[in-house]
mmCIF file of C-alpha atoms in Angstrom:
data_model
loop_
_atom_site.group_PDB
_atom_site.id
_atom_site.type_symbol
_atom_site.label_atom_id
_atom_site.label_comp_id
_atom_site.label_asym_id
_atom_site.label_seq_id
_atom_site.Cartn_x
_atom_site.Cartn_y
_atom_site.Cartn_z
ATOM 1 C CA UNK A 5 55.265 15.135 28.468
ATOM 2 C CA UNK A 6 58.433 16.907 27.764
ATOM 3 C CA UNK A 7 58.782 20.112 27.187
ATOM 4 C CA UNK A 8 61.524 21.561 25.220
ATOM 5 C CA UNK A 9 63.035 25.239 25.345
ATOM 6 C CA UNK A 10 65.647 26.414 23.185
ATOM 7 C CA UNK A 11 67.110 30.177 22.514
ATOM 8 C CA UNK A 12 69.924 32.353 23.131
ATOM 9 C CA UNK A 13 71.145 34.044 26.273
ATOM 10 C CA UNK A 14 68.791 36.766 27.903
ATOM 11 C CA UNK A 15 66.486 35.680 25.485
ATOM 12 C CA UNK A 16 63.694 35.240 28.767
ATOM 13 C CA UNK A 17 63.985 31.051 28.255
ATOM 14 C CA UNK A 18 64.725 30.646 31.580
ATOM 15 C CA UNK A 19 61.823 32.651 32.959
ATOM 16 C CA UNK A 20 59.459 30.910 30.866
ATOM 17 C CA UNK A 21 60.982 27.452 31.543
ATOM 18 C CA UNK A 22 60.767 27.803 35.110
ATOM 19 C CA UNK A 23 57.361 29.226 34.695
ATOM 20 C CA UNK A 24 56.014 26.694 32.569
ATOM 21 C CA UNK A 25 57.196 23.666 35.002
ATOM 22 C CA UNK A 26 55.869 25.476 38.048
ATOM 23 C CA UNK A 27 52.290 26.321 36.200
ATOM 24 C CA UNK A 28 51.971 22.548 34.955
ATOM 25 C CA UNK A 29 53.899 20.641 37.973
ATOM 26 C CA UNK A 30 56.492 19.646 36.197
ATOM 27 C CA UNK A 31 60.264 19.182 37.029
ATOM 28 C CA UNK A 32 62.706 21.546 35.608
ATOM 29 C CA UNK A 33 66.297 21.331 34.154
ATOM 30 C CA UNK A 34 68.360 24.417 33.250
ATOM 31 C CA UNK A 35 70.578 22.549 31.187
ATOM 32 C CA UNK A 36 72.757 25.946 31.032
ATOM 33 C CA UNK A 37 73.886 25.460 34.382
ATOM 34 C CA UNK A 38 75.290 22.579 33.981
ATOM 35 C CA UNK A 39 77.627 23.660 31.227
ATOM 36 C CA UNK A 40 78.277 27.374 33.467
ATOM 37 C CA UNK A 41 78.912 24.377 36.461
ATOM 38 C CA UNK A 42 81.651 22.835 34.157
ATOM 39 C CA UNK A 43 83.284 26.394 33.637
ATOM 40 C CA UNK A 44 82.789 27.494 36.922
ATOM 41 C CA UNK A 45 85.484 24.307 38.407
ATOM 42 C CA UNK A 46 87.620 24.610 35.384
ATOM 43 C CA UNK A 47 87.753 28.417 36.334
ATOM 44 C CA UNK A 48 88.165 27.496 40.272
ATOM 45 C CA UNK A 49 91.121 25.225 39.550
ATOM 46 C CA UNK A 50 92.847 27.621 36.871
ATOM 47 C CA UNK A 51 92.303 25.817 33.878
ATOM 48 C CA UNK A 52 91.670 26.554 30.348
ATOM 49 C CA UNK A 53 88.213 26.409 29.342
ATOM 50 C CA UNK A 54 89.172 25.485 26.176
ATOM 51 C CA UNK A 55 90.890 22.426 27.279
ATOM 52 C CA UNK A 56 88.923 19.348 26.259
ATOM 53 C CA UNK A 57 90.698 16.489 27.667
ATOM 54 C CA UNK A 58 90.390 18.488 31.099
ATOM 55 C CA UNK A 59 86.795 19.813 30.496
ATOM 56 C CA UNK A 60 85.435 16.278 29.708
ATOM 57 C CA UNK A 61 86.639 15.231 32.617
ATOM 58 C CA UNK A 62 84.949 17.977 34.628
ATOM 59 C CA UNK A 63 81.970 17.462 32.792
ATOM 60 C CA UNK A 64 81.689 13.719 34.128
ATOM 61 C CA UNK A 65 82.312 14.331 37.412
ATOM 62 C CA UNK A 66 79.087 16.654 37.682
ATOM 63 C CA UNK A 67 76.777 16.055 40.235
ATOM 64 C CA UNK A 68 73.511 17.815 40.996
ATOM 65 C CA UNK A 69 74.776 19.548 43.946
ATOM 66 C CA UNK A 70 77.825 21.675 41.460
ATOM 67 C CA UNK A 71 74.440 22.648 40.151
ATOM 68 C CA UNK A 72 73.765 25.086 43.294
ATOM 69 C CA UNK A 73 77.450 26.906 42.956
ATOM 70 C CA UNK A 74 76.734 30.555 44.205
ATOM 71 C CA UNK A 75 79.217 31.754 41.339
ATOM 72 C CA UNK A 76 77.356 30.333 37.878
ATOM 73 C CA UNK A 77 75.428 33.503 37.132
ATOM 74 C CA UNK A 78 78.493 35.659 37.032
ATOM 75 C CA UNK A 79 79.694 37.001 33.692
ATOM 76 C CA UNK A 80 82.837 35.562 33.755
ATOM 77 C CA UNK A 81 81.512 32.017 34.273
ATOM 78 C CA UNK A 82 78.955 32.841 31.124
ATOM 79 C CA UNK A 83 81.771 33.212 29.217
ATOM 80 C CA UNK A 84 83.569 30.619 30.039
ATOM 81 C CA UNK A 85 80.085 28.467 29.692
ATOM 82 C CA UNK A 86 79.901 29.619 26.096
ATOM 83 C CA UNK A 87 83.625 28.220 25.079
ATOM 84 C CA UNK A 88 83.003 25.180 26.966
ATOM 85 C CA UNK A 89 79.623 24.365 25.320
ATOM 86 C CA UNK A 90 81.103 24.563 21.876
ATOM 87 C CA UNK A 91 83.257 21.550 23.033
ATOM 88 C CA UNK A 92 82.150 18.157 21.662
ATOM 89 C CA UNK A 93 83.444 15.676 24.194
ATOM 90 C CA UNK A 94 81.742 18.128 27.327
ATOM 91 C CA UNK A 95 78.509 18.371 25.235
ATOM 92 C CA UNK A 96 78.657 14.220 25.116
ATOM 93 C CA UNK A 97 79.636 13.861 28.742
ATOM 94 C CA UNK A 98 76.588 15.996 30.081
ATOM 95 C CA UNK A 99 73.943 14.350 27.100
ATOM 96 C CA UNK A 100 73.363 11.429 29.813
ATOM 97 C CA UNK A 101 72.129 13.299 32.743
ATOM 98 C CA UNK A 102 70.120 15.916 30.724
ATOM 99 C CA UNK A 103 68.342 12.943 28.600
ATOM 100 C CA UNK A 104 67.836 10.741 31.955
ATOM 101 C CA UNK A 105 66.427 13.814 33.569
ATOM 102 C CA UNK A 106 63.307 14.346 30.902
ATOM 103 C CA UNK A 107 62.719 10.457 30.861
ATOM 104 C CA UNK A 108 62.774 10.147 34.418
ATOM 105 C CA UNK A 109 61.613 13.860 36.250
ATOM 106 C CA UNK A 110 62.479 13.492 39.780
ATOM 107 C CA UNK A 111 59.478 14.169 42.022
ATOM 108 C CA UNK A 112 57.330 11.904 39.806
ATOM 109 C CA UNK A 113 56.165 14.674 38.049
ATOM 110 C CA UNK A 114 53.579 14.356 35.009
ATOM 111 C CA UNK A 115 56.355 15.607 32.851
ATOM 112 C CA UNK A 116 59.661 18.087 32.220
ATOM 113 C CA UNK A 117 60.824 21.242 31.035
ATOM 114 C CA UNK A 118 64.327 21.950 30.217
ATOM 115 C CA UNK A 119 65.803 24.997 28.224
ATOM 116 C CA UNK A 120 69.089 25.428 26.884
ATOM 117 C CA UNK A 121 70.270 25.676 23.220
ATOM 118 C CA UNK A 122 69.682 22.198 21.791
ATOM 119 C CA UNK A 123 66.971 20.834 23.636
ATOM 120 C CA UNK A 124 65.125 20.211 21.107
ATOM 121 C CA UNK A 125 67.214 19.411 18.508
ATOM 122 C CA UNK A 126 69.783 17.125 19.913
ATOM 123 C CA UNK A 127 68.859 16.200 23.438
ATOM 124 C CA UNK A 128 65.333 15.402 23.663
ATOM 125 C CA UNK A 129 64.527 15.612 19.971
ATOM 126 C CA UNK A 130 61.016 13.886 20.778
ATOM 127 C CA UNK A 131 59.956 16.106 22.801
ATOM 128 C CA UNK A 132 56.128 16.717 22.641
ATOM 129 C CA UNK A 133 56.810 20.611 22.449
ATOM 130 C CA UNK A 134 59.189 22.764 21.188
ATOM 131 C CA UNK A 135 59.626 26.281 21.625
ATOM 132 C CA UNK A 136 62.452 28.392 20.774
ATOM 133 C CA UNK A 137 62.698 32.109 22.461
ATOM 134 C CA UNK A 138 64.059 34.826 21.242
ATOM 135 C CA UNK A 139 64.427 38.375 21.008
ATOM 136 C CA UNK A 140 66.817 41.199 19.199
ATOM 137 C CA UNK A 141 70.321 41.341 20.973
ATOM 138 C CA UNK A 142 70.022 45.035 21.674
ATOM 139 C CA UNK A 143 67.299 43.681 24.085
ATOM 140 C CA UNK A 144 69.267 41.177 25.353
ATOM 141 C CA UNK A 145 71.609 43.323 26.451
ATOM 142 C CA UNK A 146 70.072 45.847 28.290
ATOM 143 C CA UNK A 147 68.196 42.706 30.435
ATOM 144 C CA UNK A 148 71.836 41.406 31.056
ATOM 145 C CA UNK A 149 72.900 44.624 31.830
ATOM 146 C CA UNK A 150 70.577 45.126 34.323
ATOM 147 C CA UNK A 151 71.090 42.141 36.051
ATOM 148 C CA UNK A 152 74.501 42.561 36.040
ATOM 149 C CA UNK A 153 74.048 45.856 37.862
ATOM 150 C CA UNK A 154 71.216 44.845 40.494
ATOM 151 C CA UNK A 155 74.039 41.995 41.173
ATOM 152 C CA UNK A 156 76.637 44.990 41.760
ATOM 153 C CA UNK A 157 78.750 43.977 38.987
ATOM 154 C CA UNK A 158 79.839 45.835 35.889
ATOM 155 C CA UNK A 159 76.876 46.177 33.535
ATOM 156 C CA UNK A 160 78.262 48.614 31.011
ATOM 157 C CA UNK A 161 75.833 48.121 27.886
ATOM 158 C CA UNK A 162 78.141 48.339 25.145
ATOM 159 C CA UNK A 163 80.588 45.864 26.284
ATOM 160 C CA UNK A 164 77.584 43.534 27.068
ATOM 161 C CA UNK A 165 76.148 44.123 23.773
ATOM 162 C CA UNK A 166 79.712 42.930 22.227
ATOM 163 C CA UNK A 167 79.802 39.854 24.528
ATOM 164 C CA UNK A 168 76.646 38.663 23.849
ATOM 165 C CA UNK A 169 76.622 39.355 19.838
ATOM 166 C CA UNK A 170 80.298 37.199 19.945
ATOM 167 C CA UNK A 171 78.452 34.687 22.216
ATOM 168 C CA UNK A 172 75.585 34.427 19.515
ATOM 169 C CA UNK A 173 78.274 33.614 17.158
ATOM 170 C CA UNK A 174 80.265 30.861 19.031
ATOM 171 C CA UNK A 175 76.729 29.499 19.765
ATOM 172 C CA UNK A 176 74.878 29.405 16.325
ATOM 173 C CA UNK A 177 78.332 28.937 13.902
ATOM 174 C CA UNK A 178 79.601 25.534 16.442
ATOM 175 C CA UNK A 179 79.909 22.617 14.459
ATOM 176 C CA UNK A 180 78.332 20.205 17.023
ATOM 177 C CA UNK A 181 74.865 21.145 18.673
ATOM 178 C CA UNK A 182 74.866 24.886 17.304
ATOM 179 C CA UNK A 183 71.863 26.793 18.879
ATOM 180 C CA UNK A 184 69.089 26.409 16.254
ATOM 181 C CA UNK A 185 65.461 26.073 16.322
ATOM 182 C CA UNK A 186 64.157 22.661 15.379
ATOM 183 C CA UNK A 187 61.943 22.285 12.648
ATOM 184 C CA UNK A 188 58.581 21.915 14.388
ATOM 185 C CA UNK A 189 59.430 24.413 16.937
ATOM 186 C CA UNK A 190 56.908 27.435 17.971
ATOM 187 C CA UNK A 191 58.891 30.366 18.165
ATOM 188 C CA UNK A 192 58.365 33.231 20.889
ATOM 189 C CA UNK A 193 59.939 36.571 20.274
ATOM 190 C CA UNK A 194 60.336 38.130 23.695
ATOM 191 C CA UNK A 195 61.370 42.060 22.649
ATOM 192 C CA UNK A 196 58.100 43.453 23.554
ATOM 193 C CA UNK A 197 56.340 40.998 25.703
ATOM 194 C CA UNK A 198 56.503 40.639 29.389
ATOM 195 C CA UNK A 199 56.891 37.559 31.141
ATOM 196 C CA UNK A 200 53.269 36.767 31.895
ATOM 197 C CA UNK A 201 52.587 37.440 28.048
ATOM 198 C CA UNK A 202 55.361 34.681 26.821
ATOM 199 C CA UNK A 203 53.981 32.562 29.354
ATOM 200 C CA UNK A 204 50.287 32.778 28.172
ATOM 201 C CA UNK A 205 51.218 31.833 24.863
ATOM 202 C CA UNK A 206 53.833 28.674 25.585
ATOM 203 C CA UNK A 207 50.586 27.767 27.933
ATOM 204 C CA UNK A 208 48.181 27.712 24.586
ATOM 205 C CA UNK A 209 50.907 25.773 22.613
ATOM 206 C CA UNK A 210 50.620 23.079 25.842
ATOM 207 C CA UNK A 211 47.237 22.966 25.895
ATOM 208 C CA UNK A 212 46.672 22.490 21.849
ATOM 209 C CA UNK A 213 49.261 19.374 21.816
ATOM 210 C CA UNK A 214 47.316 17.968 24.432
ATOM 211 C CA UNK A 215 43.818 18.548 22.555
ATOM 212 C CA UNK A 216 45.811 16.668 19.456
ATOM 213 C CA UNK A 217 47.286 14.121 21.960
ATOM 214 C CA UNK A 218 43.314 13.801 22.737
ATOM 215 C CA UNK A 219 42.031 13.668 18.738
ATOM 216 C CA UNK A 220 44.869 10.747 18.397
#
């Protein structure tokens, strides 16, 4: 089974994805940290994250180990992630290893749960379940805020708020892959719930495919 999970930043995907692989046994891909891996070299070696030619080759050169970078949660790396995402040729480069990754789950798992933003749209598009998290961006922003803090970086709430509302908008207006939910997905709105809550429900969704999976 695979297990798509799509939705915007500090939207609680993560949480739930890693969650949801852990409670069923399956593997998990953050496909976000491959694309923050990408930004983080370019950023290491000075370059542009806007620079294609260079960011595709960056992109193709990623390994699993670039994956465990201390600096990919950092704000400046998010950023970065954001502009390098909206870049076709990186977003074709990295397709590959995300698609090979829910075919094949290392560990010989019963199945696979990655997040990201196109998941389920674009990457694994036949995925058995679909879920796209969200929640309102004032929300958003006081979680990354506060993580930003605990981490002893700036967290100032405002200037969050701006960075993720502009993020929102490089992610959803993007020609190629933007960050919508597919058609079929079950959508989770995270505002008021904490994480065991989300995780109950994306749980129920799991267990009702496989009752259909059963009726078939």
């Amino acid at each position: 089974m695979i297990v798509a999970i799509d939705g915007p930043s500090a939207s609680g995907k993560g949480t739930l994805a890693r969650g949801l692989a852990k409670a069923l046994g399956f593997a998990y891909l953050d496909s976000g940290s491959l694309y923050r891996a990408v930004a983080a070299k370019l950023l290491a070696a000075g370059f542009d994250p806007n620079d294609a030619a260079v960011a595709e080759q960056v992109a193709r050169a990623i390994s699993p180990d670039d994956l465990e970078r201390p600096d990919l949660r950092s704000e400046a790396v998010a950023q970065a992630a954001s502009r390098v995402a909206a870049l076709p040729p990186v977003r074709a480069a990295l397709l590959a290893f995300q698609r090979d990754f829910a075919k094949r789950p290392p560990g010989a798992t019963g199945g696979a749960v990655l997040d990201g933003r196109d998941i389920g749209t674009v990457v694994c598009p036949e995925a058995e379940v679909k879920l796209f998290v969200t929640a309102s961006a004032e929300e958003r922003a006081r979680r990354r805020s506060k993580e930003l803090i605990e981490k002893g970086e700036s967290g100032i709430y405002a200037r969050v708020l701006k960075e993720m509302r502009e993020r929102d908008d490089r992610d959803t207006a993007r020609s190629h892959a933007p960050l919508v939910a597919a058609a079929d997905a079950v959508e989770i709105d995270t505002t008021d719930k904490d994480a065991n809550a989300v995780l109950a429900i994306a749980l129920a969704v799991v267990a009702e495919k496989r009752k259909s999976f059963r009726r078939d």
